[in-house]
PDB file of N, CA and C in Angstrom:
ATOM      1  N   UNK A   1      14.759  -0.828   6.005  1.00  0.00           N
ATOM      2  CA  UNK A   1      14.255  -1.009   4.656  1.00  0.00           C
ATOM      3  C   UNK A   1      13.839   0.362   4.132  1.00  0.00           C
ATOM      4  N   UNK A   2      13.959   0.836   2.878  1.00  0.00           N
ATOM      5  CA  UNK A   2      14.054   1.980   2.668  1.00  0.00           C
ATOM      6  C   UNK A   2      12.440   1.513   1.255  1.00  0.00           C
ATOM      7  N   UNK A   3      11.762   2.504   1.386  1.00  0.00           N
ATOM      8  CA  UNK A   3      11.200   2.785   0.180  1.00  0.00           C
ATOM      9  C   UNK A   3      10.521   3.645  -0.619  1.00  0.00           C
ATOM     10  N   UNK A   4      11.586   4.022  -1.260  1.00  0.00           N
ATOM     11  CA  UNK A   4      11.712   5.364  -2.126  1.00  0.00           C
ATOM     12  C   UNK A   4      12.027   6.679  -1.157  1.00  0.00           C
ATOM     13  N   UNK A   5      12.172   6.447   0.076  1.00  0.00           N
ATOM     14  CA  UNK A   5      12.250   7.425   1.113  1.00  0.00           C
ATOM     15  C   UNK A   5      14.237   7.881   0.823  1.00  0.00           C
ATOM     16  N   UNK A   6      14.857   7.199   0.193  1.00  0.00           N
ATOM     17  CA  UNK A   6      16.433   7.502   0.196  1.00  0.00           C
ATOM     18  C   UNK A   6      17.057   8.310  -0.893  1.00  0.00           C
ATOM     19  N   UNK A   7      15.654   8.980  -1.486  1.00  0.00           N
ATOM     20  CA  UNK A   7      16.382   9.610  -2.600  1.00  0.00           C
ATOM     21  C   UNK A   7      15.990   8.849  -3.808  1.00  0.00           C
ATOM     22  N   UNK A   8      15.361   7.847  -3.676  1.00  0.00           N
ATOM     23  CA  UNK A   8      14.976   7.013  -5.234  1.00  0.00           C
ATOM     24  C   UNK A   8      13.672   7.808  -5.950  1.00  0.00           C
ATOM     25  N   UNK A   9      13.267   7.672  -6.850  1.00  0.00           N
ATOM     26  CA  UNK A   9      12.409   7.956  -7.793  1.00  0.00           C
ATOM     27  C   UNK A   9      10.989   6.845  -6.746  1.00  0.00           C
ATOM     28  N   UNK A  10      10.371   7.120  -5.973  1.00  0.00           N
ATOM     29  CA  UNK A  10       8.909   6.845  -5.156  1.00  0.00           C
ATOM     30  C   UNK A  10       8.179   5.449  -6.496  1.00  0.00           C
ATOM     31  N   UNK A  11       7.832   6.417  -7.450  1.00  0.00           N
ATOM     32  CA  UNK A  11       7.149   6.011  -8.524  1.00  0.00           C
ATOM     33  C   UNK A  11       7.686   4.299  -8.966  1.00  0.00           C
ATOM     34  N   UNK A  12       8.838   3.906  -8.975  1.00  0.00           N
ATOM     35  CA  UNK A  12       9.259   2.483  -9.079  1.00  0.00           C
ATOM     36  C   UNK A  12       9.096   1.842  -8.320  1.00  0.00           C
ATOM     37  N   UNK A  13       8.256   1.935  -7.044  1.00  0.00           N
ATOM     38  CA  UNK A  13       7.542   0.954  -6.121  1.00  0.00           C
ATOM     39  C   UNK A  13       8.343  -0.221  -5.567  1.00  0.00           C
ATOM     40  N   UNK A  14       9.549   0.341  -5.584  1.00  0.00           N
ATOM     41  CA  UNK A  14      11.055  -1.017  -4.764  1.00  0.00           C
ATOM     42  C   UNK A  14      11.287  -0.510  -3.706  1.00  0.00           C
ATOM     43  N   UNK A  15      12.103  -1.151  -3.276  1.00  0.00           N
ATOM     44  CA  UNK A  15      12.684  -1.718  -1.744  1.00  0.00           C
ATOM     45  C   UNK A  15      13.473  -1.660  -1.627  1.00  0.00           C
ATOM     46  N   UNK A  16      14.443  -1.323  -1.008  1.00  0.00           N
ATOM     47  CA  UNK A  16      15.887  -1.998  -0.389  1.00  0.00           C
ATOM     48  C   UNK A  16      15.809  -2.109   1.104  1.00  0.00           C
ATOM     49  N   UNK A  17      16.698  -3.396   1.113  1.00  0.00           N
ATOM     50  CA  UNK A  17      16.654  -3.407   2.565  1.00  0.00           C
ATOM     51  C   UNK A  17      18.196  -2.675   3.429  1.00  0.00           C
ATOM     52  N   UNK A  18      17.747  -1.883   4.315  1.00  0.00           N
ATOM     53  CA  UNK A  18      19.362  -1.367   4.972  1.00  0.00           C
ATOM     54  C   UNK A  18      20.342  -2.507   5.422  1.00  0.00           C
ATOM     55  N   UNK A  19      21.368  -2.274   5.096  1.00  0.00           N
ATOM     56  CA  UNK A  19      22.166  -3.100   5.195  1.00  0.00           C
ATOM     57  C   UNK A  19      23.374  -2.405   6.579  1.00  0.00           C
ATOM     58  N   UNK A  20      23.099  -1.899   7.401  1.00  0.00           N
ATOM     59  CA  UNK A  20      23.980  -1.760   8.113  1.00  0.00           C
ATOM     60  C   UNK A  20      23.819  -1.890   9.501  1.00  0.00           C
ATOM     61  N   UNK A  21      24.366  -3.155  10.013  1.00  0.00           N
ATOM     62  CA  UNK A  21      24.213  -3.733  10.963  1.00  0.00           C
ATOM     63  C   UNK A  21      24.036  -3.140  12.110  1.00  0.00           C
ATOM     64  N   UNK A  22      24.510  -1.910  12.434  1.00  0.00           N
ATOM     65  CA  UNK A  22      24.133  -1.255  13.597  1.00  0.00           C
ATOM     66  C   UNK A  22      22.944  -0.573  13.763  1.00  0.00           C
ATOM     67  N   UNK A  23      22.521  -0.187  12.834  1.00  0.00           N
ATOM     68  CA  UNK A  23      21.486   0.367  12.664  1.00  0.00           C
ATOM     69  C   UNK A  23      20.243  -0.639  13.169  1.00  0.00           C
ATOM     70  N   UNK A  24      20.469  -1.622  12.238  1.00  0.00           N
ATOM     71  CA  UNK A  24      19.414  -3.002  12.255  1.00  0.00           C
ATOM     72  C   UNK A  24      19.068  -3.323  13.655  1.00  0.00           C
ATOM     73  N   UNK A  25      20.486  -3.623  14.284  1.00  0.00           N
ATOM     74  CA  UNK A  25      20.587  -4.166  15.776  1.00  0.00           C
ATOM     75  C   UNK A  25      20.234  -3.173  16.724  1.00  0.00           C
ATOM     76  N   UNK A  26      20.328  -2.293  16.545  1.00  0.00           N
ATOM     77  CA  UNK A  26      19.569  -0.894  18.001  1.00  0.00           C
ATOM     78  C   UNK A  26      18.109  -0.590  17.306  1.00  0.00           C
ATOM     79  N   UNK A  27      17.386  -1.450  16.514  1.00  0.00           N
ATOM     80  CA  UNK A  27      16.500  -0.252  16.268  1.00  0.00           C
ATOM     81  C   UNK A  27      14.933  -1.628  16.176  1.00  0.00           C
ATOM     82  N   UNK A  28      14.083  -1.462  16.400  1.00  0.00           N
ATOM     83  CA  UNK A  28      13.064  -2.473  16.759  1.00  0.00           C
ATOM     84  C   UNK A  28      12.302  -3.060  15.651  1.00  0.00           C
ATOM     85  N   UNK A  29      13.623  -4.109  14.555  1.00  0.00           N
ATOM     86  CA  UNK A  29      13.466  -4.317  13.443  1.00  0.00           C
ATOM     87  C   UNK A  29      12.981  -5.933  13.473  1.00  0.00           C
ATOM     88  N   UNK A  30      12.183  -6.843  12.514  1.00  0.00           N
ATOM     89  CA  UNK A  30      11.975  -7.612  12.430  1.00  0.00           C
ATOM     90  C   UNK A  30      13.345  -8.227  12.064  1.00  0.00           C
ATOM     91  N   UNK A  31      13.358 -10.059  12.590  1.00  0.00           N
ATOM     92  CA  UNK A  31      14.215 -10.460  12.136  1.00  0.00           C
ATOM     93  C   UNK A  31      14.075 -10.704  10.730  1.00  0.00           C
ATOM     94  N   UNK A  32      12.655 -10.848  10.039  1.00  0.00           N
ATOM     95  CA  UNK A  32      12.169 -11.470   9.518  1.00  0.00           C
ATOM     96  C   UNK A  32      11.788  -9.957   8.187  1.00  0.00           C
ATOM     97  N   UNK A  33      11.731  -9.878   6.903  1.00  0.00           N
ATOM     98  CA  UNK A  33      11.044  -8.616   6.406  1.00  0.00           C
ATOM     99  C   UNK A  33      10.333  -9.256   5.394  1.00  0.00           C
ATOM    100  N   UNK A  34       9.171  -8.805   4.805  1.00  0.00           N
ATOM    101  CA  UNK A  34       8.207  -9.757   4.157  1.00  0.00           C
ATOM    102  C   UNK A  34       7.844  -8.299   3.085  1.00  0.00           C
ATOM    103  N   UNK A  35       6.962  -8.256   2.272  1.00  0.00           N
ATOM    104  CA  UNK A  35       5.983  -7.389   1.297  1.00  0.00           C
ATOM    105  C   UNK A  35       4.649  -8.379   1.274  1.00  0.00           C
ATOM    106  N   UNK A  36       3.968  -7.196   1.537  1.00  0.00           N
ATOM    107  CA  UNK A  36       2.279  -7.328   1.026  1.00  0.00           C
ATOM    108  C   UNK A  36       2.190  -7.125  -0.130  1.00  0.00           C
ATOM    109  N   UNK A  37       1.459  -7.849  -0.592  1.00  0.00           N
ATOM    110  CA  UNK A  37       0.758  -7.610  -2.144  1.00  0.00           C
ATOM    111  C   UNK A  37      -0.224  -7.858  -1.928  1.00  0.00           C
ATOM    112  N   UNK A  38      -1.122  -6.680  -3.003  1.00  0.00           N
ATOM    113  CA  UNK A  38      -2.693  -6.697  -2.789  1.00  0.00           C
ATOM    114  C   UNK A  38      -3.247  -6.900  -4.370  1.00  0.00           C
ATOM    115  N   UNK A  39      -3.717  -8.601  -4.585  1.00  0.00           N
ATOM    116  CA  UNK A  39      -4.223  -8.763  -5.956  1.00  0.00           C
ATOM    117  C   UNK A  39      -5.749  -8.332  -6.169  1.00  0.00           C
ATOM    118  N   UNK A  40      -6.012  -7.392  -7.295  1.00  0.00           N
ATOM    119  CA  UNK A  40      -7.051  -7.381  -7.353  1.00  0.00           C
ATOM    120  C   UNK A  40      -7.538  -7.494  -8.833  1.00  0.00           C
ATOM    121  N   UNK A  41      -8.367  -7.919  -9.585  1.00  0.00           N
ATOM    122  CA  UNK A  41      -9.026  -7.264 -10.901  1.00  0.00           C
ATOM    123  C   UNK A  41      -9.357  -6.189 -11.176  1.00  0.00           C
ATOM    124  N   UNK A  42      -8.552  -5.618 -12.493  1.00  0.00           N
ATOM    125  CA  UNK A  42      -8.992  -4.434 -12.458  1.00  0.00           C
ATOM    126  C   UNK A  42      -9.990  -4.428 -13.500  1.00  0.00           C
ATOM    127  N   UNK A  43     -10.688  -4.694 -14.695  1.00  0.00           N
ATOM    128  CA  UNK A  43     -11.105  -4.312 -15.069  1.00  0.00           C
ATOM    129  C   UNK A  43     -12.656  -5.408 -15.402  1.00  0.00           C
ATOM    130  N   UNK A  44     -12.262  -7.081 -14.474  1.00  0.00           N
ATOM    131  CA  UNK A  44     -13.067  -7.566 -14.698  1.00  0.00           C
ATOM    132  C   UNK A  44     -14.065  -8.065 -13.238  1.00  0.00           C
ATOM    133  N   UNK A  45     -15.341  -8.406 -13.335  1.00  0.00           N
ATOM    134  CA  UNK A  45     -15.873  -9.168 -12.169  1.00  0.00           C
ATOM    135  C   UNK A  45     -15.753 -10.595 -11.894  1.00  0.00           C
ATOM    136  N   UNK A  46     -15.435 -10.856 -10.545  1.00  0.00           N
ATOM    137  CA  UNK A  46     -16.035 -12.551 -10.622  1.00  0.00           C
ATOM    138  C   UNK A  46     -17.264 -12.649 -10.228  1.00  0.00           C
ATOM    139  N   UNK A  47     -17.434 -13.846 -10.510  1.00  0.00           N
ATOM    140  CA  UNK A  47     -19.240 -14.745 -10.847  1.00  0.00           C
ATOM    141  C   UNK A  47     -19.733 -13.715  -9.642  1.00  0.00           C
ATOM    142  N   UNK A  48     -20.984 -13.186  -9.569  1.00  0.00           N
ATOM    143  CA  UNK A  48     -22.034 -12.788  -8.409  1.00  0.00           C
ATOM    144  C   UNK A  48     -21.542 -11.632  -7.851  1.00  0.00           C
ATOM    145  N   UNK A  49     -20.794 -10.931  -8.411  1.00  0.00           N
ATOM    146  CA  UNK A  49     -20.081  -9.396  -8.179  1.00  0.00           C
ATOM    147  C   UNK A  49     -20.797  -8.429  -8.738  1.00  0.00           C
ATOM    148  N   UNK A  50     -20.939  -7.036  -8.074  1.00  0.00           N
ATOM    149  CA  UNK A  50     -21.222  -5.659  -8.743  1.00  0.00           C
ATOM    150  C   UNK A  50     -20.418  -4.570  -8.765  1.00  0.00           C
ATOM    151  N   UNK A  51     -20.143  -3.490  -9.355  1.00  0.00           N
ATOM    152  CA  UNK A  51     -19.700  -2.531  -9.381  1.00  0.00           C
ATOM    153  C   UNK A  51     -19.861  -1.920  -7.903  1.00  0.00           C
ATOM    154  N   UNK A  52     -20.820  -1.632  -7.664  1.00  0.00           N
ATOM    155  CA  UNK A  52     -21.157  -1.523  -5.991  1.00  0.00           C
ATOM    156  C   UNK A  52     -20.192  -1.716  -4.956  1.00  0.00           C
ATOM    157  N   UNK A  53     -19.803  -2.892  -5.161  1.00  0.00           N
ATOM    158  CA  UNK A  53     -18.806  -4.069  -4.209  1.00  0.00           C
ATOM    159  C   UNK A  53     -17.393  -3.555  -4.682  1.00  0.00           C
ATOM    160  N   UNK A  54     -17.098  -2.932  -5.721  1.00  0.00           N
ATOM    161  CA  UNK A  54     -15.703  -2.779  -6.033  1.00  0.00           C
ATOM    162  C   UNK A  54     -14.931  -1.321  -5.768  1.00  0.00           C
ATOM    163  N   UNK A  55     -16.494  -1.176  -6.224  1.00  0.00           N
ATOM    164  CA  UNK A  55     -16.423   1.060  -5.362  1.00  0.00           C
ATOM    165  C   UNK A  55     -16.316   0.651  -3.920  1.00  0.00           C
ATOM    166  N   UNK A  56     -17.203  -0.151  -3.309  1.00  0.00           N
ATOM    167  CA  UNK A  56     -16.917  -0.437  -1.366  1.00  0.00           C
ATOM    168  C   UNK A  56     -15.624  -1.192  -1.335  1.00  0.00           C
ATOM    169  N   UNK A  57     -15.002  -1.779  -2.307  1.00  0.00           N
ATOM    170  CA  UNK A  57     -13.637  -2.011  -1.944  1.00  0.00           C
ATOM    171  C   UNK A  57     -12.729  -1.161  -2.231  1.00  0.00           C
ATOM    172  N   UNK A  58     -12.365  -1.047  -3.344  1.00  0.00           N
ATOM    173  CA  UNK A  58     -11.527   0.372  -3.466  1.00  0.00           C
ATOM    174  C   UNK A  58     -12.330   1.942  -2.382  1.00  0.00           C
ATOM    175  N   UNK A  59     -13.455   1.659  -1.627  1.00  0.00           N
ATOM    176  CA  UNK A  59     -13.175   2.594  -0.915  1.00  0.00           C
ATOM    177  C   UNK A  59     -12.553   2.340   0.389  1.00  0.00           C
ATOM    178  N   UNK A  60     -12.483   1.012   0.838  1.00  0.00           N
ATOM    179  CA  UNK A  60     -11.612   0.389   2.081  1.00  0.00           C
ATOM    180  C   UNK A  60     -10.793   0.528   1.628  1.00  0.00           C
ATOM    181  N   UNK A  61      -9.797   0.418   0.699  1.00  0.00           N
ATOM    182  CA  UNK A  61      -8.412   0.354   0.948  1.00  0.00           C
ATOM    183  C   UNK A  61      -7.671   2.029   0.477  1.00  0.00           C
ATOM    184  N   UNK A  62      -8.528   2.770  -0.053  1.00  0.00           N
ATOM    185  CA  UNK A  62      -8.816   4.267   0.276  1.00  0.00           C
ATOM    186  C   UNK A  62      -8.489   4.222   1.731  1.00  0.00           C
ATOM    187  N   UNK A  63      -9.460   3.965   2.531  1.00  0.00           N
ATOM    188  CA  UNK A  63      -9.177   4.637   3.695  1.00  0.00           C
ATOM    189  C   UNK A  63      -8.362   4.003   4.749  1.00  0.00           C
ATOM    190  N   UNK A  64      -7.861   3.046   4.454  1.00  0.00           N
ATOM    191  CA  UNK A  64      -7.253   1.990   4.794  1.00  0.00           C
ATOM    192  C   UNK A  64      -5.424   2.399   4.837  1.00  0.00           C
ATOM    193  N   UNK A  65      -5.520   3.057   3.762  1.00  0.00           N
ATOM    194  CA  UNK A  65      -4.004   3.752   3.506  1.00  0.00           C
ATOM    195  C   UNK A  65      -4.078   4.916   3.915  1.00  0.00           C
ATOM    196  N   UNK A  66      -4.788   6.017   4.051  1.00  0.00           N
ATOM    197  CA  UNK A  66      -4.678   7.543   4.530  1.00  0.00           C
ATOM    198  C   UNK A  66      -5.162   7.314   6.236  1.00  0.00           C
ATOM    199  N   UNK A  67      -5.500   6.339   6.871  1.00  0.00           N
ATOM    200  CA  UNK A  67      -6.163   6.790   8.338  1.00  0.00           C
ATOM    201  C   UNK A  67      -5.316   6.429   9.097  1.00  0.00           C
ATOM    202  N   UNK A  68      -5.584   7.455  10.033  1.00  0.00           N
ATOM    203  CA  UNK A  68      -4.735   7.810  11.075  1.00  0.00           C
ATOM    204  C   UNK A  68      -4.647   6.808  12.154  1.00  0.00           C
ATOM    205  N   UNK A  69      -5.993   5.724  12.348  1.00  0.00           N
ATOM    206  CA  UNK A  69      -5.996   4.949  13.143  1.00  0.00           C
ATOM    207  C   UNK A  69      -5.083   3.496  12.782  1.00  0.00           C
ATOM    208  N   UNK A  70      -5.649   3.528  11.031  1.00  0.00           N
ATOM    209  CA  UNK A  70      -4.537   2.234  11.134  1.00  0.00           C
ATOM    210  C   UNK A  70      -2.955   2.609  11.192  1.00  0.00           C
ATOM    211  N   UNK A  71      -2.848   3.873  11.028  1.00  0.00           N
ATOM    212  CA  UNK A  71      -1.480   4.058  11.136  1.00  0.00           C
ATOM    213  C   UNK A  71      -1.143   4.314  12.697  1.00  0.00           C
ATOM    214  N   UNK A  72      -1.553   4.678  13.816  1.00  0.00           N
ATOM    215  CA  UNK A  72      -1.654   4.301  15.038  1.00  0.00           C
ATOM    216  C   UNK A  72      -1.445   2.918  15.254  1.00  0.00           C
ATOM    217  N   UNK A  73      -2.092   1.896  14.879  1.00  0.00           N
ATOM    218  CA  UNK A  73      -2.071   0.439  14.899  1.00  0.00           C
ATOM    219  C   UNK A  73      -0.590  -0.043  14.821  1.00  0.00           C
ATOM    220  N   UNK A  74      -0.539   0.591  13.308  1.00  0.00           N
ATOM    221  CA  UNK A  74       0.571  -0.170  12.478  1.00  0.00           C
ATOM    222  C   UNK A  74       2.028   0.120  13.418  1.00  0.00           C
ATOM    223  N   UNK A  75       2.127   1.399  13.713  1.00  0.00           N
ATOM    224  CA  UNK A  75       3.172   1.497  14.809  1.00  0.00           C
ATOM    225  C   UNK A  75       3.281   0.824  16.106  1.00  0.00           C
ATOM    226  N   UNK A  76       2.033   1.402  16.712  1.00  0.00           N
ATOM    227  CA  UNK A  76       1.617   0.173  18.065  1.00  0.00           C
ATOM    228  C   UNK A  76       2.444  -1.281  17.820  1.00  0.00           C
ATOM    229  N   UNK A  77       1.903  -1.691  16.785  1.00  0.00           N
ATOM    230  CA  UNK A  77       2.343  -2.960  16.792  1.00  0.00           C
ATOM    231  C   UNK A  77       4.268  -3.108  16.181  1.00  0.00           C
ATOM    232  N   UNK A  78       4.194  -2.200  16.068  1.00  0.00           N
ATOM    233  CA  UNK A  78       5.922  -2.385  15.443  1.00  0.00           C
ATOM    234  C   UNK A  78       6.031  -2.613  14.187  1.00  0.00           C
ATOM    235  N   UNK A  79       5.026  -2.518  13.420  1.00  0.00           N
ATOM    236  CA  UNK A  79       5.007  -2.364  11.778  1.00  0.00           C
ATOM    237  C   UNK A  79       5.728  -1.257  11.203  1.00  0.00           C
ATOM    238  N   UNK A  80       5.734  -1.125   9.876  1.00  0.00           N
ATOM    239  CA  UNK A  80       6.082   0.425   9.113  1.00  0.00           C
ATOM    240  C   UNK A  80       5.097   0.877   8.359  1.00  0.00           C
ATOM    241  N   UNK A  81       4.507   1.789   8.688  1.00  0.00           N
ATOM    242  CA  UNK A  81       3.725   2.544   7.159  1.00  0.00           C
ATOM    243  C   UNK A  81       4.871   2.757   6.148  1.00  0.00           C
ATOM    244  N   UNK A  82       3.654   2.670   4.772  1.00  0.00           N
ATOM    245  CA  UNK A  82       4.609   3.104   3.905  1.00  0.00           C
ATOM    246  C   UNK A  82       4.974   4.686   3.958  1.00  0.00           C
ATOM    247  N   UNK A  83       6.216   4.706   3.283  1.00  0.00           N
ATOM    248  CA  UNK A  83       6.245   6.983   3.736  1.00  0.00           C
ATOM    249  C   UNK A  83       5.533   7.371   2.828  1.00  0.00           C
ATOM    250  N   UNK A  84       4.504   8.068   3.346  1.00  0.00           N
ATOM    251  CA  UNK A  84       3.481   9.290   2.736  1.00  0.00           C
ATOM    252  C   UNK A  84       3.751   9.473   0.559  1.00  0.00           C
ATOM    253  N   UNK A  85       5.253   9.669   0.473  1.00  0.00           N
ATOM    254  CA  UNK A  85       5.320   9.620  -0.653  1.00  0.00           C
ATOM    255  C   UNK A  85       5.057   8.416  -1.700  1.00  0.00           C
ATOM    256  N   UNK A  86       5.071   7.321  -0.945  1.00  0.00           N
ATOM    257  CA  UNK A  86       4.842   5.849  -1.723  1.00  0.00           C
ATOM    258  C   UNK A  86       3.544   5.723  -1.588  1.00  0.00           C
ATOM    259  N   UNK A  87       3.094   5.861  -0.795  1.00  0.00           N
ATOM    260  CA  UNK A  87       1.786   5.579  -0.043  1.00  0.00           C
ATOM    261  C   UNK A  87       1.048   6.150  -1.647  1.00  0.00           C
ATOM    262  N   UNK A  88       0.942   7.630  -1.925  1.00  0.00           N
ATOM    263  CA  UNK A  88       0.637   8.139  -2.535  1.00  0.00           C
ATOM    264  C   UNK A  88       0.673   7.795  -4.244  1.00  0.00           C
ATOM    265  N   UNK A  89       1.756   7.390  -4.655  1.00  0.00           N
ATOM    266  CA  UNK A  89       1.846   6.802  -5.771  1.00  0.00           C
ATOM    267  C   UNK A  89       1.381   5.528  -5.492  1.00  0.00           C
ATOM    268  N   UNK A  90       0.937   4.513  -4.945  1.00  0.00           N
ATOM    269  CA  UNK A  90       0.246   3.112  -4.891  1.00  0.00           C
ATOM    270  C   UNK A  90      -0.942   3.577  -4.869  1.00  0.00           C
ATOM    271  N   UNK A  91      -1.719   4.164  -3.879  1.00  0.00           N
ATOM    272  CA  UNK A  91      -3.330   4.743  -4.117  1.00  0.00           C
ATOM    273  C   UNK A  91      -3.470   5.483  -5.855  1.00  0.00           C
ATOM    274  N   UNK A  92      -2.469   6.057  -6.043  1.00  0.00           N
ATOM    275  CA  UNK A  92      -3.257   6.994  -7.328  1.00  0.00           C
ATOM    276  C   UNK A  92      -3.361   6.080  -8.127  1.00  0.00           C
ATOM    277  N   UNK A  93      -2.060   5.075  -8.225  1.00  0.00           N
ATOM    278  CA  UNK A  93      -2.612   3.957  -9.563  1.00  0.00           C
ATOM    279  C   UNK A  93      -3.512   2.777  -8.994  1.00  0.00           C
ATOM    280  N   UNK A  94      -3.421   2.522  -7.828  1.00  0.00           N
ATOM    281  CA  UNK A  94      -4.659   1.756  -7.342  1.00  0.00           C
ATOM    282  C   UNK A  94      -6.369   1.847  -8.179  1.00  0.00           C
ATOM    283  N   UNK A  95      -6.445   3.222  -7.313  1.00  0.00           N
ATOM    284  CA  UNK A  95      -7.474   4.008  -7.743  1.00  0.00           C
ATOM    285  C   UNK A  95      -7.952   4.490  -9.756  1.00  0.00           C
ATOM    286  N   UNK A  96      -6.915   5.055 -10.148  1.00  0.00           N
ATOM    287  CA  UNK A  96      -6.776   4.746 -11.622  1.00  0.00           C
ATOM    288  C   UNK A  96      -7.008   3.371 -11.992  1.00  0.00           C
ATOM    289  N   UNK A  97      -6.571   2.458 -12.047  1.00  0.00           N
ATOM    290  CA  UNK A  97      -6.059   1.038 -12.446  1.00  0.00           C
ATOM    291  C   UNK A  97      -7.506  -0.205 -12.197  1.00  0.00           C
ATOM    292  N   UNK A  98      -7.979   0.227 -11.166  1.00  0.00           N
ATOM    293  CA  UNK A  98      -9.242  -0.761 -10.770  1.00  0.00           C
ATOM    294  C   UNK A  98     -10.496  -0.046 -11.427  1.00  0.00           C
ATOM    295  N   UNK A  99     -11.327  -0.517 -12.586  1.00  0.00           N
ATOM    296  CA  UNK A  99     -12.073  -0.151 -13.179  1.00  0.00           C
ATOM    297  C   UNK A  99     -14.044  -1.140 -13.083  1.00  0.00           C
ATOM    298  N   UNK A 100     -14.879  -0.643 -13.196  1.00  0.00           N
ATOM    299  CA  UNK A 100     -15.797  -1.540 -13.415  1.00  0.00           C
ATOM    300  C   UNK A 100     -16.470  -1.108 -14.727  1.00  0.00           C
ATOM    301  N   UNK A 101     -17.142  -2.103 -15.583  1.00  0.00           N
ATOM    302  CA  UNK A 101     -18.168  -1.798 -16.461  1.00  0.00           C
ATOM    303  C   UNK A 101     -17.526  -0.451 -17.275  1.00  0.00           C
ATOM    304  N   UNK A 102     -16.264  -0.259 -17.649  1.00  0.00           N
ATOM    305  CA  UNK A 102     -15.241   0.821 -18.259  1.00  0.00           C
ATOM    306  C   UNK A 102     -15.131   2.313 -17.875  1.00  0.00           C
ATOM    307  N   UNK A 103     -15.427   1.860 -16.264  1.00  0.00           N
ATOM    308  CA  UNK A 103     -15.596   3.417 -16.070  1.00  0.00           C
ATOM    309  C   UNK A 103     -15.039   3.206 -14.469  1.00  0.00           C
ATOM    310  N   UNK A 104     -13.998   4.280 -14.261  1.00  0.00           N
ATOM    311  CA  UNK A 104     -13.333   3.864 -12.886  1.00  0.00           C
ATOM    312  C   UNK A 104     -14.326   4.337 -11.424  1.00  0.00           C
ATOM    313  N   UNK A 105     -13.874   3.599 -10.631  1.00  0.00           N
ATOM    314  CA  UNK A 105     -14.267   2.812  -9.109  1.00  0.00           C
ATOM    315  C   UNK A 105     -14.518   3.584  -8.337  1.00  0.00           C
ATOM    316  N   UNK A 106     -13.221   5.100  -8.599  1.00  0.00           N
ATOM    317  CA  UNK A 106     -13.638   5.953  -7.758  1.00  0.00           C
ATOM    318  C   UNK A 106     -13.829   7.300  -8.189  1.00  0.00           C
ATOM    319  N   UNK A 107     -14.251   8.021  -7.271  1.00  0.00           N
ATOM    320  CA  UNK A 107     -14.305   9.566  -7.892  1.00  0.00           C
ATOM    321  C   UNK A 107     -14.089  10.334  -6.594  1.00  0.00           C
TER     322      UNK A 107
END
């Protein structure tokens, strides 16, 4: 599965999956390929929420995407990080995009 790592424009946040069977079959691929999606509000709270709580979330998934341990994990287990270049365009608009009380989450 390629993303944005083949020469595509990073910034359009797609996928393709490799299509060439040899590759697939020698290499320690799921049979199975799925996407995470991570829903969040960006600019509003639900009931009994603070700004507080949204800066401590957008700072987990801050560190959640740059650390070295979950990316240790993620291999361990036979996962893929995303490549460094995607990675990077999902945090910046993450981070941009999730707002509290009109003023953004992180700094």
């Amino acid at each position: 599965i390629f993303f944005g790592n083949n020469g595509e424009d990073p910034s359009r946040l797609t996928a393709r999956i490799h299509t060439d069977n040899h590759i697939a079959l020698s290499s320690p691929t799921w049979p199975i390929m799925n996407f995470t999606y991570i829903l969040m509000r960006k600019e509003t709270l639900r009931a009994g929420a603070d700004c507080k709580q949204v800066q401590e979330t957008v700072a987990f998934w801050y560190w959640f995407w740059h650390s070295s341990v979950v990316r240790r994990l993620v291999q361990k287990h036979l996962f893929y990080n995303l490549p460094i270049e995607v990675r990077d365009v999902v945090v910046e608009r993450f981070v941009r995009d999730i707002r509290c009380a009109g003023k953004p989450s992180w700094s």
